[in-house]
mmCIF file of C-alpha atoms and ligand atoms in Angstrom:
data_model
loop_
_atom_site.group_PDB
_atom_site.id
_atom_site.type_symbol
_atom_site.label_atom_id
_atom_site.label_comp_id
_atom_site.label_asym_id
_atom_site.label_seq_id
_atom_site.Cartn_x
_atom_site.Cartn_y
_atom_site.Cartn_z
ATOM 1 C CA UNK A 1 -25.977 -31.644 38.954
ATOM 2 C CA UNK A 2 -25.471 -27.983 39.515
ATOM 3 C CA UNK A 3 -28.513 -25.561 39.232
ATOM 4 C CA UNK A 4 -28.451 -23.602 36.044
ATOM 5 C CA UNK A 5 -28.434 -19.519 37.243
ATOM 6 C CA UNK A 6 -29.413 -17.376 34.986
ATOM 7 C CA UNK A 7 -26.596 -14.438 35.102
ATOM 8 C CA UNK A 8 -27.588 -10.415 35.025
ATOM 9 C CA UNK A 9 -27.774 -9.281 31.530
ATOM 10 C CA UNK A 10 -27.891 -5.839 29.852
ATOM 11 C CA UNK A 11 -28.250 -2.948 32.216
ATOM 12 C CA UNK A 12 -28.052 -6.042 35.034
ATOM 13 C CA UNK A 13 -24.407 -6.477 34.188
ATOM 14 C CA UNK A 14 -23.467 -2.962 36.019
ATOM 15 C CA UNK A 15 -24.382 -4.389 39.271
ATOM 16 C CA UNK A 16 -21.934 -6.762 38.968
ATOM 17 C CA UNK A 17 -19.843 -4.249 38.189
ATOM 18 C CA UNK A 18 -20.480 -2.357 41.374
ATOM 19 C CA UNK A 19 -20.219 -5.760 43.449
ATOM 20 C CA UNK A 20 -16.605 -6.496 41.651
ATOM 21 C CA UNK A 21 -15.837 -2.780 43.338
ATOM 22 C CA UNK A 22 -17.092 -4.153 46.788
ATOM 23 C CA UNK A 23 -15.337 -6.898 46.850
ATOM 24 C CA UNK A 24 -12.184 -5.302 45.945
ATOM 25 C CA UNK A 25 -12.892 -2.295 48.121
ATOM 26 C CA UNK A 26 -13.223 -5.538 50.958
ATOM 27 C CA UNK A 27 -9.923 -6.602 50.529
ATOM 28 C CA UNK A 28 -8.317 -3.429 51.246
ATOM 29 C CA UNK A 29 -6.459 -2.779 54.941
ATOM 30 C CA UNK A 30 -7.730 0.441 55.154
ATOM 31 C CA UNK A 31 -11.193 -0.298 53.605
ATOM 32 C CA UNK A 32 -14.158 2.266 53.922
ATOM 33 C CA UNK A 33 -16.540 -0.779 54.303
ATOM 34 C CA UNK A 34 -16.751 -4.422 53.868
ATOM 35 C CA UNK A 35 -18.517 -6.283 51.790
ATOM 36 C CA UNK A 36 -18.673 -10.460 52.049
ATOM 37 C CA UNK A 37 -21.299 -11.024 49.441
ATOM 38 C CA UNK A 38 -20.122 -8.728 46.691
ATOM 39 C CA UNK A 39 -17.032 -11.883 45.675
ATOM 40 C CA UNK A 40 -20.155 -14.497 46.064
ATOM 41 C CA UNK A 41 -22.270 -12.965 43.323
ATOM 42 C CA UNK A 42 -19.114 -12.633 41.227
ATOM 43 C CA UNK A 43 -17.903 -16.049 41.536
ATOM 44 C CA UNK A 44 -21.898 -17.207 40.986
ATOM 45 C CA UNK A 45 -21.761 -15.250 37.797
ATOM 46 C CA UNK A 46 -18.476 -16.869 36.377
ATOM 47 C CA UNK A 47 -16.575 -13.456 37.076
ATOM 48 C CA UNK A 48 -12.742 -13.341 38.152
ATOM 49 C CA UNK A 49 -12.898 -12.392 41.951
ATOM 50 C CA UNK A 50 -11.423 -8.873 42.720
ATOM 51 C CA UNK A 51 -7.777 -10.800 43.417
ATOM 52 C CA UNK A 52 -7.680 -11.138 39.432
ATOM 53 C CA UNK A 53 -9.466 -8.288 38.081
ATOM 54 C CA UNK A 54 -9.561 -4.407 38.174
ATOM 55 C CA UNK A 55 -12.610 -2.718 39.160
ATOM 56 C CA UNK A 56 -13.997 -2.185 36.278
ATOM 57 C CA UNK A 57 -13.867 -3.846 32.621
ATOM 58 C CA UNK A 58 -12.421 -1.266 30.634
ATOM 59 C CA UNK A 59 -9.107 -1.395 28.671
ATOM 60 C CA UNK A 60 -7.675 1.981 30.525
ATOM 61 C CA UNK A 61 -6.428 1.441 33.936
ATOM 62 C CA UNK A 62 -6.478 5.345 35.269
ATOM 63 C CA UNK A 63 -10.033 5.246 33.948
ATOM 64 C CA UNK A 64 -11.139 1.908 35.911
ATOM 65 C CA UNK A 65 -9.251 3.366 38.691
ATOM 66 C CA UNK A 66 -11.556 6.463 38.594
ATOM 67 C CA UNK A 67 -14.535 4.230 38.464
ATOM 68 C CA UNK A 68 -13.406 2.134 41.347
ATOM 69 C CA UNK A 69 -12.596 5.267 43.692
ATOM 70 C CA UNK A 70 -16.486 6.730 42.413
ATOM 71 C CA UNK A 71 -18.350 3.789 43.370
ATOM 72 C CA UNK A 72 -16.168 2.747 46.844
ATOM 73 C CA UNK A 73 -16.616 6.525 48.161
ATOM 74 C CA UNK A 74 -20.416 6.776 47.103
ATOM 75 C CA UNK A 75 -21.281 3.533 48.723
ATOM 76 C CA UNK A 76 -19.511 4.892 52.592
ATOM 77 C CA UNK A 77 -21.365 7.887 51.803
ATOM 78 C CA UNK A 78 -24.639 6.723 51.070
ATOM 79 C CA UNK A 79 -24.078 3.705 54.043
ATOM 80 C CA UNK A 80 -23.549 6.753 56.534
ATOM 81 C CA UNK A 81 -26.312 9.150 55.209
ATOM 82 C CA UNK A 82 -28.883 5.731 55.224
ATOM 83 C CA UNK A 83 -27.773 4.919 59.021
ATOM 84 C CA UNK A 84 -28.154 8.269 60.102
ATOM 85 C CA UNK A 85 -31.799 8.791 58.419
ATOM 86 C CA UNK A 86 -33.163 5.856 59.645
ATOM 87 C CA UNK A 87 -31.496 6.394 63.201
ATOM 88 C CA UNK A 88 -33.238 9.671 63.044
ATOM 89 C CA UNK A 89 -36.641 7.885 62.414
ATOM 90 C CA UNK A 90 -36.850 7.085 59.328
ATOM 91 C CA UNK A 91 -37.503 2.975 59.180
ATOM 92 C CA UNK A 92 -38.858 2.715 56.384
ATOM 93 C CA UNK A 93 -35.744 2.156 53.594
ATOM 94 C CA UNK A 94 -36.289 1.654 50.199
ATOM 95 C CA UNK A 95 -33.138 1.041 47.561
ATOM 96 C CA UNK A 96 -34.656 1.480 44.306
ATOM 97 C CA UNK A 97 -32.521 -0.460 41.678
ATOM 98 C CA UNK A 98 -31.339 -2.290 44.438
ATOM 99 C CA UNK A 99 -28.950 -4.535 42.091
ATOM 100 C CA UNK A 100 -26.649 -5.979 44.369
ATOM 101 C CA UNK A 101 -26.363 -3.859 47.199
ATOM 102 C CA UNK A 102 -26.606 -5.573 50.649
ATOM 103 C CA UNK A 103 -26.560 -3.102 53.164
ATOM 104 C CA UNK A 104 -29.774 -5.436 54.337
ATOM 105 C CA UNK A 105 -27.265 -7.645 55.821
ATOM 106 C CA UNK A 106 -24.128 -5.928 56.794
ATOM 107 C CA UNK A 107 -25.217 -2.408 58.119
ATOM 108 C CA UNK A 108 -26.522 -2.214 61.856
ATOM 109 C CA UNK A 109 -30.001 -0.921 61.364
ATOM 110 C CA UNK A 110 -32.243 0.276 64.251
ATOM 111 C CA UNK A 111 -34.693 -2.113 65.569
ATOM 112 C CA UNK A 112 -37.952 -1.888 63.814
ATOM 113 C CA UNK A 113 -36.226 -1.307 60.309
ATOM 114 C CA UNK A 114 -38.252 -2.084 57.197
ATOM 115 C CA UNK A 115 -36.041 -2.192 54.001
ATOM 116 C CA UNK A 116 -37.546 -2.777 50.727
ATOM 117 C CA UNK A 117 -35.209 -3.859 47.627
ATOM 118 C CA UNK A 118 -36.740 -2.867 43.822
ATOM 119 C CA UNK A 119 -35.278 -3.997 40.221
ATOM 120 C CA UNK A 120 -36.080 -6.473 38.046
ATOM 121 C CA UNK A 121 -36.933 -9.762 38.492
ATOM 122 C CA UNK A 122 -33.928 -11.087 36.462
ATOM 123 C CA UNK A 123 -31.716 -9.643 39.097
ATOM 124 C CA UNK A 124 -33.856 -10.495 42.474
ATOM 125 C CA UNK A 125 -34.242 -14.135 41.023
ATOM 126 C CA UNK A 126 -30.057 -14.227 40.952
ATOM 127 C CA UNK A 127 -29.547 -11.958 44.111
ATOM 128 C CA UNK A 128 -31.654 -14.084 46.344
ATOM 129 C CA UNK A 129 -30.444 -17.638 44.575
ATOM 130 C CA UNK A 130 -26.668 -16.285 46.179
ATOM 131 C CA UNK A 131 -28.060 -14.662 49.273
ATOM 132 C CA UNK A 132 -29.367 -18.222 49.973
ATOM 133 C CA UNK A 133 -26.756 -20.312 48.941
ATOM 134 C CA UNK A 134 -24.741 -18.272 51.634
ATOM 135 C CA UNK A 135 -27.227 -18.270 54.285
ATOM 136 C CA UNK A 136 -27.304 -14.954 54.224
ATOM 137 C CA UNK A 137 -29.228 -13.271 57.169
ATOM 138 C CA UNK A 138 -30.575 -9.681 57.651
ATOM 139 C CA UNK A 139 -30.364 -7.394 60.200
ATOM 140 C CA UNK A 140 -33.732 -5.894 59.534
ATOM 141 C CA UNK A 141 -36.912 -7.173 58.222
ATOM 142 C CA UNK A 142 -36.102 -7.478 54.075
ATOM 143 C CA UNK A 143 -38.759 -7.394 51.518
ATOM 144 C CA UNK A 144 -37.832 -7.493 47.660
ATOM 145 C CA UNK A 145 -40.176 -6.450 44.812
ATOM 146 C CA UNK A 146 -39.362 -7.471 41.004
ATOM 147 C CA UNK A 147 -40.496 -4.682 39.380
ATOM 148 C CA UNK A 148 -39.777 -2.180 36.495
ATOM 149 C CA UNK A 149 -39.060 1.255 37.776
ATOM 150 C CA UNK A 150 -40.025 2.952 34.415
ATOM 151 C CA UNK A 151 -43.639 1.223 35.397
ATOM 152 C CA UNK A 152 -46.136 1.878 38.130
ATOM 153 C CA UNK A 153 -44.941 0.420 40.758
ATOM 154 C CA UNK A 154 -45.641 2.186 44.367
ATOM 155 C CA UNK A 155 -49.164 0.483 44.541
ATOM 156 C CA UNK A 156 -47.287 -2.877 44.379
ATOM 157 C CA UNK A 157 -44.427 -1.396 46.931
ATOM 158 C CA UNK A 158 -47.668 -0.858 49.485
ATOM 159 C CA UNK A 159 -49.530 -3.842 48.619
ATOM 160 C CA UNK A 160 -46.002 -5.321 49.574
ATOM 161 C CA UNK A 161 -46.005 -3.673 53.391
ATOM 162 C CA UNK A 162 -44.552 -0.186 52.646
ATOM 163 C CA UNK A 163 -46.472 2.103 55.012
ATOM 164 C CA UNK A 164 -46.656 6.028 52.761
ATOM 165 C CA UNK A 165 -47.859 7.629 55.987
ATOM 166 C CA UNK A 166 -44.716 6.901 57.774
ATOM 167 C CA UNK A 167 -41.183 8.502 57.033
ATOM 168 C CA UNK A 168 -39.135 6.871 54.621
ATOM 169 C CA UNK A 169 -35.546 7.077 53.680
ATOM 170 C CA UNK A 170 -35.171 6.100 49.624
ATOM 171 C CA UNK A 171 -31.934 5.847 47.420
ATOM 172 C CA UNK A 172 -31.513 5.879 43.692
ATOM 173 C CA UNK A 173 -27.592 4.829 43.815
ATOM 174 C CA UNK A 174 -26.273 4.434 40.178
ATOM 175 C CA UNK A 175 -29.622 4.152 38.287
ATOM 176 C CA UNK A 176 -30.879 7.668 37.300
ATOM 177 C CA UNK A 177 -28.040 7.740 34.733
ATOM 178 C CA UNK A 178 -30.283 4.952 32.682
ATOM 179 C CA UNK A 179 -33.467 6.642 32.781
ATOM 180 C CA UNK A 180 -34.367 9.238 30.428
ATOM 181 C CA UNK A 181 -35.545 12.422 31.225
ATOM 182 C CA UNK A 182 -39.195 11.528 31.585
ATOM 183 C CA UNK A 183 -38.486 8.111 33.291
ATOM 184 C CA UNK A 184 -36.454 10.065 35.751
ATOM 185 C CA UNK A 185 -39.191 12.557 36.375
ATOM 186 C CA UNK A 186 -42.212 9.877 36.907
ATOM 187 C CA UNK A 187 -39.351 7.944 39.043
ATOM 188 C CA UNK A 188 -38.961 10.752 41.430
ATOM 189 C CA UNK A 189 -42.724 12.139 41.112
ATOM 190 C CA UNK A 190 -44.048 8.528 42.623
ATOM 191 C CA UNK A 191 -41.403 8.614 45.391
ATOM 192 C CA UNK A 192 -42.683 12.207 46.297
ATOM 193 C CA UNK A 193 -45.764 10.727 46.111
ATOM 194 C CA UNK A 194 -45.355 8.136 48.844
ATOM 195 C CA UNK A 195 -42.930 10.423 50.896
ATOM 196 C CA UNK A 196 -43.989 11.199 54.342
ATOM 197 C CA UNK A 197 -43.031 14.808 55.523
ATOM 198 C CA UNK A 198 -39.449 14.843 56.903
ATOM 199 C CA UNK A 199 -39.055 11.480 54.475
ATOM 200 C CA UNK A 200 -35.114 11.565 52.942
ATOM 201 C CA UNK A 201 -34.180 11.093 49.443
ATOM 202 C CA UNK A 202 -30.885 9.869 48.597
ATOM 203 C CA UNK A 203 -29.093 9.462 44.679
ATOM 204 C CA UNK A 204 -26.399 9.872 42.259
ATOM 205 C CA UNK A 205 -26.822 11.760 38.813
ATOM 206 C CA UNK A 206 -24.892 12.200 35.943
ATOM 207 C CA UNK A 207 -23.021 15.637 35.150
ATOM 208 C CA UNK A 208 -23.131 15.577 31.234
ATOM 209 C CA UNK A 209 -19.763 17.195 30.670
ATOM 210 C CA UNK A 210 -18.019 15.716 33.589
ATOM 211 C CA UNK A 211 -14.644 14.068 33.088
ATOM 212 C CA UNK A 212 -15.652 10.350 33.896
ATOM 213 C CA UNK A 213 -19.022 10.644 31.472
ATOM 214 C CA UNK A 214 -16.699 11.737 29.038
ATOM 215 C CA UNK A 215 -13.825 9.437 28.920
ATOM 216 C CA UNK A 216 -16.461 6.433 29.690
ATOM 217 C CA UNK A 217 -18.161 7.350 26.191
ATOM 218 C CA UNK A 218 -14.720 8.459 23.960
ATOM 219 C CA UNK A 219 -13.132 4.949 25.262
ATOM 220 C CA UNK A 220 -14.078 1.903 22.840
ATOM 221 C CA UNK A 221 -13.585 -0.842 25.712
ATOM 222 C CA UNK A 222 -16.859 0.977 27.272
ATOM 223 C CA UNK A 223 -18.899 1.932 24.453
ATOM 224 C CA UNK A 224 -21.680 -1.117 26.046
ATOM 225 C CA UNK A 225 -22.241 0.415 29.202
ATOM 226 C CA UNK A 226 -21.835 3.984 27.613
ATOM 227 C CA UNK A 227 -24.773 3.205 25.473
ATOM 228 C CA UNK A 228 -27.446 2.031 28.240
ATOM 229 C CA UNK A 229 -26.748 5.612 29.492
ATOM 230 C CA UNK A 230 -29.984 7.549 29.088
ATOM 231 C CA UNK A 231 -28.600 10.552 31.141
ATOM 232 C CA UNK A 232 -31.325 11.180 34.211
ATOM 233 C CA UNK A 233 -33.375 14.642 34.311
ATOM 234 C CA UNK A 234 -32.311 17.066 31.325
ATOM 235 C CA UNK A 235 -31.960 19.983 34.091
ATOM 236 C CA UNK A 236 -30.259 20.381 37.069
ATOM 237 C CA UNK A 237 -31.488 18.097 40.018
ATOM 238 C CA UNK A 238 -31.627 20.715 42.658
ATOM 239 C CA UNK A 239 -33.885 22.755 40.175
ATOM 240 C CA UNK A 240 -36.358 19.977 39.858
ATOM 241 C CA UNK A 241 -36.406 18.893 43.309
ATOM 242 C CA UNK A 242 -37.412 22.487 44.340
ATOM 243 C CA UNK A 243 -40.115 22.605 42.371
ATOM 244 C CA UNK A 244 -41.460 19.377 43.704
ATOM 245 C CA UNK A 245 -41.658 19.736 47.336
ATOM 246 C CA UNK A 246 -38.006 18.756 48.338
ATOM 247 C CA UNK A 247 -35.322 20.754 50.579
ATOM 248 C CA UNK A 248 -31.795 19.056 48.660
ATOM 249 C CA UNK A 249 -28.244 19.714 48.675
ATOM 250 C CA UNK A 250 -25.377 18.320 46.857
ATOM 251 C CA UNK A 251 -22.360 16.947 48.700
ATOM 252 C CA UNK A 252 -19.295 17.743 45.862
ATOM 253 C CA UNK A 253 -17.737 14.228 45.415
ATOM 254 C CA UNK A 254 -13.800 15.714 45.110
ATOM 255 C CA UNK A 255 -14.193 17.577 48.958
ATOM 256 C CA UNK A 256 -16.119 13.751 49.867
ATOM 257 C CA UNK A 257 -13.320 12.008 48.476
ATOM 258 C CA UNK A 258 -10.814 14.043 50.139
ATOM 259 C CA UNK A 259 -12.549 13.467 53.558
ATOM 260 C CA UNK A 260 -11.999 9.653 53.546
ATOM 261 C CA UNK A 261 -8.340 9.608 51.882
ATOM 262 C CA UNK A 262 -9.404 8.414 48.433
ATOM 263 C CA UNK A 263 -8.681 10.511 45.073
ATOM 264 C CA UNK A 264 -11.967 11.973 43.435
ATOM 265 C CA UNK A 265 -10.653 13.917 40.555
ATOM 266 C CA UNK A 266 -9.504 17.263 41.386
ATOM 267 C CA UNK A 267 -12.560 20.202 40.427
ATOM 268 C CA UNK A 268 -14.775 17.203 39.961
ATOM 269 C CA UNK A 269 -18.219 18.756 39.831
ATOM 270 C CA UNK A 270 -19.937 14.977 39.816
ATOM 271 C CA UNK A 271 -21.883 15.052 43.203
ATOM 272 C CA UNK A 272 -24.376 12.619 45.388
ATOM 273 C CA UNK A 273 -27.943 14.580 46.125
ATOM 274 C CA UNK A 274 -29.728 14.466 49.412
ATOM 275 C CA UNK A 275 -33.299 15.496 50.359
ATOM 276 C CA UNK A 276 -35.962 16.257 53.051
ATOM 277 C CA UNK A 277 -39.589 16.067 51.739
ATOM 278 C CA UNK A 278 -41.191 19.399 52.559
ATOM 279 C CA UNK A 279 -44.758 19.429 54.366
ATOM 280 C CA UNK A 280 -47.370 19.779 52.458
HETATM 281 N N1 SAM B 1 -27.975 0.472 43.352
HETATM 282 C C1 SAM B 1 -27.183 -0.720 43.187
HETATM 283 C C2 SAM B 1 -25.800 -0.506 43.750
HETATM 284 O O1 SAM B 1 -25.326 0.646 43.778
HETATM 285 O O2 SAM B 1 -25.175 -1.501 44.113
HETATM 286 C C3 SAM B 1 -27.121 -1.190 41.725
HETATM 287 C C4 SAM B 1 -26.573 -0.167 40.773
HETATM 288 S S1 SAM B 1 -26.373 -0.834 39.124
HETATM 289 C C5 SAM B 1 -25.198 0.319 38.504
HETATM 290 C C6 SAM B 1 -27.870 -0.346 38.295
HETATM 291 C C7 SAM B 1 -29.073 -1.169 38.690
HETATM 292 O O3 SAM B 1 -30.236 -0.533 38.156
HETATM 293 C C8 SAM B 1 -29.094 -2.592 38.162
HETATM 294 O O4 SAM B 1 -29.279 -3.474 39.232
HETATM 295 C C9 SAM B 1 -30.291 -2.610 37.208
HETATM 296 O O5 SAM B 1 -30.920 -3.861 37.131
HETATM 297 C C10 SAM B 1 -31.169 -1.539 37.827
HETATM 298 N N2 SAM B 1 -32.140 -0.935 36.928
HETATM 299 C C11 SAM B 1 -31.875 -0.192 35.830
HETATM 300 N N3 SAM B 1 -33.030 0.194 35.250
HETATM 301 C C12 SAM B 1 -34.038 -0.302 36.012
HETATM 302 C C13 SAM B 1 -35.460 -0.253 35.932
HETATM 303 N N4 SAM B 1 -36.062 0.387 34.930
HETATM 304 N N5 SAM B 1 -36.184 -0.872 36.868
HETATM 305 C C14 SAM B 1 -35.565 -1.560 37.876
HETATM 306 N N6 SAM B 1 -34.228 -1.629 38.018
HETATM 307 C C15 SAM B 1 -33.474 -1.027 37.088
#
């Protein structure tokens, strides 16, 4: 008899989105990364594998297309920026809303690498039902925490192993977007909080008039996922992460596109933040 999985639900259903990307991204001859698992969580949540769908499930093809270029060139950039943080020092890595990312078990991380996965429990319970019916294995020492993001949760990330007092390298890939303004705030206030000087801070966030945010909520095919958008901080990032002890800079996602071959929508403002955590 075959186990009954529960499948990701709600705001759960966008990592599968993201892992139907992957997997199609994985296919490709001149792929900017490869990704096994992403076609194993599909196919263990009844979803065509990327040789039968487009990237994304919307009804407008140059649309999907966008979305599939967004999330292929933000995960090679975030991969690079993660292996050269932590081959800088920084082994501690934490992927908040980890969904089903598994740069655990396909990037080459430095010996001595601690990497800590956060969401909710409804996803970890699925990811790690997959992860072992592949005998998955990976290349650092993996801890996962079910937890709620908009909750406290750093006491439970120590209690789980995570060390504050050493540096850390964090990302917040595709999740800021479904926080509100306050939930974004508290978000990056605890990470500050348990951020080492010299500690990195990696994540996307929406631009509100952007082309993408705008055709994703004026197309009816994608009126669910536009309506679990909550829209991150209600000021620019840089701003706020100035005030709060970080050193950040945006990397414009049209010049990053360019750089690997890929479209990125030409004068696309949309970018992918990175920060050092300031002494003191
Ligand atoms: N970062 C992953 C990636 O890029 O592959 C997943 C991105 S997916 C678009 C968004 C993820 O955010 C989902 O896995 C969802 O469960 C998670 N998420 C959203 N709100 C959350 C919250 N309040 N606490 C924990 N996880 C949350």
């Amino acid at each position: 008899m075959t186990e009954q999985r529960a499948v990701p639900t709600g705001v759960g259903r966008t990592a599968l989105g993201v892992a139907a990307a992957r997997a199609r991204e994985s296919l490709r001859s001149d792929r900017l990364f490869e990704d096994p698992l992403a076609a194993a969580f599909l196919a263990a949540a009844g979803w065509p594998g990327p040789e039968q769908r487009p990237a994304a499930p919307t009804g407008d093809p140059a649309l999907g297309e966008s979305m599939f270029h967004h999330l292929v060139i933000r995960t090679r950039f975030f991969d690079d920026r993660l292996l050269a943080a932590a081959a800088d020092g920084c082994l501690q890595v934490v992927l908040t809303a980890a969904g089903l990312d598994t740069r655990a078990f396909r990037l080459p991380w430095p010996d001595g690498t601690a990497l800590y996965e956060i969401d909710f429990p409804g996803m970890l319970d699925f990811k790690e039902r997959v992860l072992a019916e592949q005998q998955a294995r990976p290349l650092c020492r993996r801890t996962v925490l079910p937890a709620d993001l908009r909750e406290d949760w750093g006491g439970r990330l120590v209690a789980a192993g995570f060390d504050p007092g050493a540096r850390t390298v964090w990302l917040a890939e595709g999740l800021l977007i479904y926080l509100s303004p306050s939930e974004t705030a508290g978000l990056l206030t605890e990470v500050g909080a348990l951020s080492a000087p010299g500690s990195r801070l990696f994540f996307t966030h929406p631009v509100p008039d952007s082309t993408v945010v705008r055709e994703v909520r004026t197309t009816p095919s994608m009126s669910g996922l536009a309506t679990l958008w909550q829209g991150g901080l209600d000021e620019d990032p840089s701003d706020w992460l100035a005030r709060h002890g970080w050193q950040s800079e945006r990397q414009d996602r049209a010049a990053l596109a360019a750089s690997y071959g890929r479209p990125g929508g030409s004068g696309s403002r949309g970018g992918f933040h990175s920060a050092v955590r300031l002494p003191g």
